[in-house]
mmCIF file of C-alpha atoms in Angstrom:
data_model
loop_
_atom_site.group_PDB
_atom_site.id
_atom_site.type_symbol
_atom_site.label_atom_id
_atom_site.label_comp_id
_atom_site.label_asym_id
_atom_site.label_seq_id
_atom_site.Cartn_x
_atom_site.Cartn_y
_atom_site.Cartn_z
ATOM 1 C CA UNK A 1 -97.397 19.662 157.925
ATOM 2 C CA UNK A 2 -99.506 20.386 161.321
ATOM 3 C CA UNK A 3 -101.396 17.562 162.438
ATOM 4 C CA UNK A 4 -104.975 18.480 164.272
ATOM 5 C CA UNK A 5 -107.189 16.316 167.075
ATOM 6 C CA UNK A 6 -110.688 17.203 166.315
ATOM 7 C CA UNK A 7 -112.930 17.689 169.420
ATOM 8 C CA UNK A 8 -116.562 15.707 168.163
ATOM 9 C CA UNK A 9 -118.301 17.562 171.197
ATOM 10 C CA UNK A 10 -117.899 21.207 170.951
ATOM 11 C CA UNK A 11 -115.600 20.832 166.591
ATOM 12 C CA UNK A 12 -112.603 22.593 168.616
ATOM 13 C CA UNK A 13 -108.975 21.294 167.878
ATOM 14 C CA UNK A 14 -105.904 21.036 169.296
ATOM 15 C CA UNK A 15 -102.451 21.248 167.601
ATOM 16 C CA UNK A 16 -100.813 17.371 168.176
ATOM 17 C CA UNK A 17 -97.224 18.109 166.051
ATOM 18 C CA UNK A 18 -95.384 20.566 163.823
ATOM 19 C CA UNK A 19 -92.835 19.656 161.879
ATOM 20 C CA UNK A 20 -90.982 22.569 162.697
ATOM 21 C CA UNK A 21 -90.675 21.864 166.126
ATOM 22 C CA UNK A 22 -88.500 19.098 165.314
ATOM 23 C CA UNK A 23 -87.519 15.486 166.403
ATOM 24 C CA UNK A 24 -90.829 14.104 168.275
ATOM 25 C CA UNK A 25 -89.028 11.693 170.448
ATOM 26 C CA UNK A 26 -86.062 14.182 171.291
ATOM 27 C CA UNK A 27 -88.538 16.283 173.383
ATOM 28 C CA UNK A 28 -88.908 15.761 177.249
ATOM 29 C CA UNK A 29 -91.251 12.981 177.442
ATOM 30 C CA UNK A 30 -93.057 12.287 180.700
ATOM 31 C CA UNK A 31 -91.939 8.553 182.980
ATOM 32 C CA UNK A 32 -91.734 5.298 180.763
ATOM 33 C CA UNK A 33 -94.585 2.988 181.754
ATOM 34 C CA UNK A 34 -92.397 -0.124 180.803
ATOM 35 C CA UNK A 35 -88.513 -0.494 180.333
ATOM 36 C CA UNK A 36 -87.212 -3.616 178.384
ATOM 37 C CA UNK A 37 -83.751 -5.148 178.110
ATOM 38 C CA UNK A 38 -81.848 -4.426 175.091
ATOM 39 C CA UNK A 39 -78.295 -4.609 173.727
ATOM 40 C CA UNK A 40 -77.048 -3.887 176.847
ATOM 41 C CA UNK A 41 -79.724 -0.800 177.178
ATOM 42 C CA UNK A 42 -83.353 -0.527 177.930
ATOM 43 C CA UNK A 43 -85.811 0.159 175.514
ATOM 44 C CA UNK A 44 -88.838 2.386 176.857
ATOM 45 C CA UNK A 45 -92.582 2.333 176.266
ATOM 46 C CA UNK A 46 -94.183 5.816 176.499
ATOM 47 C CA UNK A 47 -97.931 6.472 176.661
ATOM 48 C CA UNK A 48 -98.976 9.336 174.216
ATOM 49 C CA UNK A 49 -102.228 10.289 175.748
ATOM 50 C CA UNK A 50 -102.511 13.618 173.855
ATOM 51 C CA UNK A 51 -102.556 11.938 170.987
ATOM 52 C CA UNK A 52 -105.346 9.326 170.852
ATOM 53 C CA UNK A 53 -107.924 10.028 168.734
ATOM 54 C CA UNK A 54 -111.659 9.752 170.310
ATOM 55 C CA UNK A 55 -114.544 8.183 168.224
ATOM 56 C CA UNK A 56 -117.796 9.233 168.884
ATOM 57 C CA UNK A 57 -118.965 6.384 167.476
ATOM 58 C CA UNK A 58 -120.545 2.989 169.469
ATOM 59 C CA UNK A 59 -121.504 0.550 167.128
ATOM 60 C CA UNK A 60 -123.315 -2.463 168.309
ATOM 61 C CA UNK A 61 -125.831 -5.101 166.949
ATOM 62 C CA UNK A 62 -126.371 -8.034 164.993
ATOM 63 C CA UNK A 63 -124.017 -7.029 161.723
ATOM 64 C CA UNK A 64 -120.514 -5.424 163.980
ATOM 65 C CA UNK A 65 -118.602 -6.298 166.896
ATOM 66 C CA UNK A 66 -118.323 -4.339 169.108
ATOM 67 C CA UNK A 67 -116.074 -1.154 169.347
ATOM 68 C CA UNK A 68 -114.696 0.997 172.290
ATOM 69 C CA UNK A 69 -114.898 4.947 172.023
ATOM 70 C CA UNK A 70 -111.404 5.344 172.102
ATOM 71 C CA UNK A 71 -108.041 4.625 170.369
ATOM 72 C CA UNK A 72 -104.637 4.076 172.093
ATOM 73 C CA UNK A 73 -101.228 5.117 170.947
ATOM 74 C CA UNK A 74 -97.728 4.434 172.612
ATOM 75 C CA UNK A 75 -93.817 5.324 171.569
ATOM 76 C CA UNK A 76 -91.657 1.955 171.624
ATOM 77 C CA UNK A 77 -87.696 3.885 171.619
ATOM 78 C CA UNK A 78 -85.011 1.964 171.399
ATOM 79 C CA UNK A 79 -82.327 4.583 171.770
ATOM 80 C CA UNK A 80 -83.361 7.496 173.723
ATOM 81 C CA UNK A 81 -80.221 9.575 172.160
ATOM 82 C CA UNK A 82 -80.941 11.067 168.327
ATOM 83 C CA UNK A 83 -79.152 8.210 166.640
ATOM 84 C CA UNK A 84 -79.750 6.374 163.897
ATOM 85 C CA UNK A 85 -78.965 1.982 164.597
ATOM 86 C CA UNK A 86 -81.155 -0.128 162.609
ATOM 87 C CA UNK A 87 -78.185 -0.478 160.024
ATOM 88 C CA UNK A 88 -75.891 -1.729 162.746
ATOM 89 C CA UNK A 89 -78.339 -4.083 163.855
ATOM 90 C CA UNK A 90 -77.672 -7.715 163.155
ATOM 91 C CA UNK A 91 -80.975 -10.063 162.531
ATOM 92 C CA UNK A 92 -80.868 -11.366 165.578
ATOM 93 C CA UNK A 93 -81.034 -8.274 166.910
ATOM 94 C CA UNK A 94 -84.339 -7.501 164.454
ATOM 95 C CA UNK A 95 -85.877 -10.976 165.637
ATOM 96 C CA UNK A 96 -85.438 -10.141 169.539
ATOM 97 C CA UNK A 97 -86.999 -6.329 168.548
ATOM 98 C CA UNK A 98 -89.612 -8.230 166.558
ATOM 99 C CA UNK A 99 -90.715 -10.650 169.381
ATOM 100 C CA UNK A 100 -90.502 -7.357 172.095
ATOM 101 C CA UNK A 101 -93.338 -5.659 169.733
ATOM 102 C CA UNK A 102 -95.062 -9.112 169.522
ATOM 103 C CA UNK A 103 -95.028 -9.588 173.449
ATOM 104 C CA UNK A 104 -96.211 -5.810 173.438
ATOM 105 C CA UNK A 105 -99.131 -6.266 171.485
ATOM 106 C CA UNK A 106 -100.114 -9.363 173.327
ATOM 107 C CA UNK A 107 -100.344 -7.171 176.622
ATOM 108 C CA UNK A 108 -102.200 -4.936 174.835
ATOM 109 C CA UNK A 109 -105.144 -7.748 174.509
ATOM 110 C CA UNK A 110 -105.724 -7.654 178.619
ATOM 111 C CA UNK A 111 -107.746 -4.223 177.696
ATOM 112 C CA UNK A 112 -110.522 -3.499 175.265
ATOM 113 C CA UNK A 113 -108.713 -1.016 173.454
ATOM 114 C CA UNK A 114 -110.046 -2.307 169.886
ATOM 115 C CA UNK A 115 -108.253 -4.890 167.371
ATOM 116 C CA UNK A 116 -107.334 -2.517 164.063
ATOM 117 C CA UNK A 117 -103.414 -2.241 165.130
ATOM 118 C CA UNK A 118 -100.264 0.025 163.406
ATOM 119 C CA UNK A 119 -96.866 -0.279 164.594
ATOM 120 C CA UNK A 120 -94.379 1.794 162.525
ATOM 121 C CA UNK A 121 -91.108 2.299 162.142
ATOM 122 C CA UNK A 122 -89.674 5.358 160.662
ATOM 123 C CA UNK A 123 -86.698 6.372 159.258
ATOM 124 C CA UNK A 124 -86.172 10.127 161.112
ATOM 125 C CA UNK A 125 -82.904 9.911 162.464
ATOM 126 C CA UNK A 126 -84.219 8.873 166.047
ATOM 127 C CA UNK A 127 -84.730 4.818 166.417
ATOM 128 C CA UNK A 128 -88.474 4.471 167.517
ATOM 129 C CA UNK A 129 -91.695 2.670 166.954
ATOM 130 C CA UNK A 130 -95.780 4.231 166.674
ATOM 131 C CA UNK A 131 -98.123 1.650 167.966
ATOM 132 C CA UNK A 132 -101.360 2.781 167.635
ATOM 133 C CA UNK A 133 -104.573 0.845 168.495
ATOM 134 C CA UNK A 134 -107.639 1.949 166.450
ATOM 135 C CA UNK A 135 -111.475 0.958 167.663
ATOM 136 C CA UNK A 136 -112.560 0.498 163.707
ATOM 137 C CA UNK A 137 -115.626 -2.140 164.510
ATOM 138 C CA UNK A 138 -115.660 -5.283 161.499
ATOM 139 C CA UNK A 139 -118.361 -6.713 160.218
ATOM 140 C CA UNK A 140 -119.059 -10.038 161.314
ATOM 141 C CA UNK A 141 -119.113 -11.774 157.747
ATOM 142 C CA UNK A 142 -116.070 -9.972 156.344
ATOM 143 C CA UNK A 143 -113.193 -12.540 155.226
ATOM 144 C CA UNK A 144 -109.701 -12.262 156.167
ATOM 145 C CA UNK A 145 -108.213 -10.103 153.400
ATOM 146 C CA UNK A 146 -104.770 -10.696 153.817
ATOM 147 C CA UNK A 147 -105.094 -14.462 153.312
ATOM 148 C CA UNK A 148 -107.624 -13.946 149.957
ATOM 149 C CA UNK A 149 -105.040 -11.572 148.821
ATOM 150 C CA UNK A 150 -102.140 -14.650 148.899
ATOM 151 C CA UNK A 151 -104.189 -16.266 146.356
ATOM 152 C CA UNK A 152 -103.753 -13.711 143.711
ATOM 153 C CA UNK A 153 -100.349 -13.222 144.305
ATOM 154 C CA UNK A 154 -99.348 -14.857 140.993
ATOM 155 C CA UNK A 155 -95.447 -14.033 140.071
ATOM 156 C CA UNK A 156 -95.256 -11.256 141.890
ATOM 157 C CA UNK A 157 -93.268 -12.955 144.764
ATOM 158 C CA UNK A 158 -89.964 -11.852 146.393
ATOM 159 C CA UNK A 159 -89.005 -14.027 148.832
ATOM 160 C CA UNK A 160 -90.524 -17.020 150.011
ATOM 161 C CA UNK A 161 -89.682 -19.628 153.109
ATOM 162 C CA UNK A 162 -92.301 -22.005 154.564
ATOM 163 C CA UNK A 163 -93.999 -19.607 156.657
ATOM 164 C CA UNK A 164 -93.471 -16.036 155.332
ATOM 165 C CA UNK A 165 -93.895 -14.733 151.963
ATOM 166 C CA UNK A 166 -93.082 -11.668 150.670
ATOM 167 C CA UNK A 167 -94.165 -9.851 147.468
ATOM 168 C CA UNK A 168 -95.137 -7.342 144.939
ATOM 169 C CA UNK A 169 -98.812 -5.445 145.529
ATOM 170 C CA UNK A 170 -100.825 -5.419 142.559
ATOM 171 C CA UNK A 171 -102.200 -1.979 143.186
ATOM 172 C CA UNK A 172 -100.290 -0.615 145.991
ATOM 173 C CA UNK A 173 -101.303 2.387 148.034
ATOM 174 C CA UNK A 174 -99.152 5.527 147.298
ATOM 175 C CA UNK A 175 -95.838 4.795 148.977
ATOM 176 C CA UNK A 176 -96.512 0.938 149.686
ATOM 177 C CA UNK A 177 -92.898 -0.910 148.221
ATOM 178 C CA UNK A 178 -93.962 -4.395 149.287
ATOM 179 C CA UNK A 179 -96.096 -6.343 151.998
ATOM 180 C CA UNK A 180 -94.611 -9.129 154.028
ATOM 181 C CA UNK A 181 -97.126 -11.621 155.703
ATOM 182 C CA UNK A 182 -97.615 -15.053 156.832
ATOM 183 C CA UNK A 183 -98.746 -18.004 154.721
ATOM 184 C CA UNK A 184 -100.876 -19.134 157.576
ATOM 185 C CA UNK A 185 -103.230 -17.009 159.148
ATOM 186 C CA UNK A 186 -101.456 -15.297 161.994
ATOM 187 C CA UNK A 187 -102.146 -12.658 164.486
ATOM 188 C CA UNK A 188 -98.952 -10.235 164.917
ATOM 189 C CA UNK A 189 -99.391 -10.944 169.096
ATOM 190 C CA UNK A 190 -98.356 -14.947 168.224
ATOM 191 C CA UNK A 191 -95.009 -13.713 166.420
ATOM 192 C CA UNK A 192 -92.189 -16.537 167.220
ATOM 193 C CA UNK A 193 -89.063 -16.528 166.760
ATOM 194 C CA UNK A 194 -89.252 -18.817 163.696
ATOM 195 C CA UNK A 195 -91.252 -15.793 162.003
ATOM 196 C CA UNK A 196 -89.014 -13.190 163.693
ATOM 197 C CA UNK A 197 -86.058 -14.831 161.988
ATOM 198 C CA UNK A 198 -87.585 -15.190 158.814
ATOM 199 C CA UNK A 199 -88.472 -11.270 158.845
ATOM 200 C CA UNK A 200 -85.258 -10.071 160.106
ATOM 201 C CA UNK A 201 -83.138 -11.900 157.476
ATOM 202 C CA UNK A 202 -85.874 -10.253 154.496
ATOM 203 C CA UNK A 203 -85.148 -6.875 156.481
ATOM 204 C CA UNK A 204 -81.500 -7.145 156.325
ATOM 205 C CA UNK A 205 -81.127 -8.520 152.647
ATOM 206 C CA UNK A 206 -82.733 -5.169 152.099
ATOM 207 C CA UNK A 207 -80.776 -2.864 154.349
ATOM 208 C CA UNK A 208 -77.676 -4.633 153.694
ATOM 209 C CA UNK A 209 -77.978 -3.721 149.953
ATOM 210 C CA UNK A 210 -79.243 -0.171 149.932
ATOM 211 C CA UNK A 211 -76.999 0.298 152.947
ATOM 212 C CA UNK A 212 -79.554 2.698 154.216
ATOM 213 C CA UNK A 213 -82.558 2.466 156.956
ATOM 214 C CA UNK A 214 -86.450 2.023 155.557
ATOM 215 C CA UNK A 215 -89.734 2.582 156.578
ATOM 216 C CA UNK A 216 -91.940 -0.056 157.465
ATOM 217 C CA UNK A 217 -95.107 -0.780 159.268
ATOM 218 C CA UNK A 218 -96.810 -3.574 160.884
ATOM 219 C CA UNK A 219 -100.525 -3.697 160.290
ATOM 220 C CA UNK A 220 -103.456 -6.039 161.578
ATOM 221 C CA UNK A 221 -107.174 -5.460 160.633
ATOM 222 C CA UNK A 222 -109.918 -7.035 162.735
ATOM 223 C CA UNK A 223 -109.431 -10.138 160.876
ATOM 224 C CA UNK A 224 -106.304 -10.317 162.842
ATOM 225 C CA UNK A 225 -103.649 -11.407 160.513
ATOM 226 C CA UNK A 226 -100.699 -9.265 160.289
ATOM 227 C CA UNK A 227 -99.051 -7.936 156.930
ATOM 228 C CA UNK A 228 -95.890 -5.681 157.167
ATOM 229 C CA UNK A 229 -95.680 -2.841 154.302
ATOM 230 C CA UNK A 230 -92.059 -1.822 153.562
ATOM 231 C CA UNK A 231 -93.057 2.111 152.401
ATOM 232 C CA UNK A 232 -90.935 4.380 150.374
ATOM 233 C CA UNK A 233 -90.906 7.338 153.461
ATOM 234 C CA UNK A 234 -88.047 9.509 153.016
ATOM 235 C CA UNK A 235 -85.764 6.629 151.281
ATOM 236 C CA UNK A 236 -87.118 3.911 148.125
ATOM 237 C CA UNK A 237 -85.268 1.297 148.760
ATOM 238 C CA UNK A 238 -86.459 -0.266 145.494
ATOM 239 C CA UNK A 239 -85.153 2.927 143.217
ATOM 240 C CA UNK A 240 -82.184 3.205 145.269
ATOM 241 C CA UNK A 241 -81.977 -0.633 143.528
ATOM 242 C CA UNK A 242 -81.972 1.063 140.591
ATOM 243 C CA UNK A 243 -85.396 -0.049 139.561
ATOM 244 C CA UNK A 244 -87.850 2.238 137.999
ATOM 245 C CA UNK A 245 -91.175 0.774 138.651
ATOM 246 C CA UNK A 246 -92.919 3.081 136.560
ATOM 247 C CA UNK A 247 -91.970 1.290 133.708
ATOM 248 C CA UNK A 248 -92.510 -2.368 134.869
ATOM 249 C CA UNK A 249 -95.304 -4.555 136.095
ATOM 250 C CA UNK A 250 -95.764 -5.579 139.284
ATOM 251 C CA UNK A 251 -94.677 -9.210 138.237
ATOM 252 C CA UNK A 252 -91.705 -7.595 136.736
ATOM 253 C CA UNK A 253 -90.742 -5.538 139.607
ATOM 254 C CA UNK A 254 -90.716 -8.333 141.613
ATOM 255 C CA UNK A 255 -88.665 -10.534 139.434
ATOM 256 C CA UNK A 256 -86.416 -7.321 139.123
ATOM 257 C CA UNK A 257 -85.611 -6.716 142.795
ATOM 258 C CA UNK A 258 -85.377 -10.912 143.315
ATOM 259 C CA UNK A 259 -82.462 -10.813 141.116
ATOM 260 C CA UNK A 260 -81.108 -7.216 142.774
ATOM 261 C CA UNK A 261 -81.014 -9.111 146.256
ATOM 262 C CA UNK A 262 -80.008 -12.184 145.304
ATOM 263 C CA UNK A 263 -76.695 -11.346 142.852
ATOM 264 C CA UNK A 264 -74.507 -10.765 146.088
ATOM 265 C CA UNK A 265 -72.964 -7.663 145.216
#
C-alpha cells in the first residue's frame, strides 16, 4: 500500500513509502540527531522530516487548548543491521529500552510539538521504533479515558501487579489484542523503572510463549496517560495461543490466555 502527504495549500501530494521499495529503515538515512548506549551498541534517533504531517488547523479559545500546526515524527533503531532481536532480549533489556523511550519523550516536552503521542514497535524484520507527535487539540472538560475505562474492566483482566494492569478490550479496534496501562494516572514521559519492569516481564511472558516477536504501540492522548496496545500486525500472538477469540467473550478470552501464560509449558 502507498502512503500519500496531502499538501492543504495548493491539494498536491507527495509519495511518503511503497511497500515495494522495501525495508524503511534499511535505506540510507541522513546523520542521527542523538546516539544512546545500548548492549554494547548505540541506538540512533533519526528525524523523519518528510514525513510529518501539517495541519492547517489553529484552534484556540475558551473550549480547546491550544494546538501547533505541525506534527513531529522520529525513527528510534536499535540495530542499524536488518536483524530481528527483541526475542533475544532479556527484560532487563526491555525495561532499559522502555525507560530510553520514556527519557525520549520527556525531551520531547522542551518544544511545543503537541501532546497526542504514538510510539510503535513493529515486527518487520528490522528492530525499530515510530514516535510520532500529533497536534490533535482536547477539549478542556474531556476526562481521562484511559482511567474511566479501568473501571469497566470487569473480568476481563490478564495480568495484574500493584501498578500495571493488563487486560481484555471490550470492543477492541480491528487488530487491538490487549491494552496495558497504569492503575494510576501516568504520563508515558514519568515511566520508572518499577513500571519498566513490570512491562518487560508482561512482554516476555508473551514472547517467551509464542516464541515469536509482536507488535505493540505506546499511546498517550491529551489526557496524558499512557496505554500500550499489543496488535495482531503480521503475527496474533493470542491465536498462535491457540485461542480463537471469535468464539469467546472478552471475559473469556482473557481468562483463556491467563491460563495459556501461566501453565509453564
Amino acid at each position: 500500500m502507498e502512503e500519500f502527504r496531502l499538501d492543504p495549500v495548493d491539494l498536491t501530494f507527495d509519495l511518503l513509502s511503497n511497500e515495494k521499495a522495501g525495508c524503511r529503515e534499511c535505506m540510507p538515512l541522513k546523520n542521527s540527531i542523538k546516539s544512546i548506549e545500548f548492549k554494547g551498541g548505540y541506538i540512533k534517533i533519526y528525524e523523519v522530516k518528510d514525513r510529518v504531517q501539517p495541519s492547517k488547523y489553529q484552534l484556540e479559545g475558551t473550549f480547546f487548548k491550544h494546538s501547533n500546526a505541525h506534527g513531529y515524527e522520529e525513527l528510534i533503531v536499535e540495530n542499524e543491521k536488518h536483524s530481528s532481536n527483541f526475542l533475544s532480549y532479556s527484560a532487563d533489556d526491555i525495561e532499559k529500552l522502555l525507560i530510553i523511550i520514556s527519557e525520549r519523550l520527556n525531551e520531547l516536552k522542551n518544544y511545543d510539538l503537541g501532546k497526542n503521542i504514538s510510539v510503535s514497535r513493529y515486527v518487520n524484520g528490522h528492530d525499530y521504533w515510530d514516535l510520532v507527535v500529533l497536534p490533535v487539540p482536547m477539549h478542556n472538560t474531556e476526562k481521562c479515558h484511559v482511567c474511566e475505562s479501568l473501571n469497566y474492566t470487569g473480568n476481563r483482566e490478564v495480568y495484574k501487579t500493584e501498578k500495571l494492569i493488563a487486560y481484555t478490550p471490550f470492543s477492541p479496534k480491528k487488530n487491538e489484542l490487549l491494552r496495558i496501562t497504569t492503575i494510576k494516572h501516568t504520563p508515558a514521559e514519568e515511566i520508572d523503572n518499577v513500571l519498566a519492569f513490570d512491562i518487560a516481564n508482561f512482554l516476555i511472558k508473551i514472547t517467551k510463549k509464542i516464541k515469536k516477536d509482536i507488535t505493540f504501540c505506546i499511546k498517550q492522548s491529551g489526557a496524558e496517560h499512557f496505554e500500550i496496545e499489543v496488535m495482531s500486525g503480521n503475527i496474533d500472538p493470542i491465536d498462535i495461543l491457540g485461542i480463537n477469540r471469535i468464539n469467546y467473550s472478552p471475559e473469556e478470552t482473557a481468562k483463556k490466555i491467563s491460563e495459556k501464560l501461566a501453565d509453564g509449558k
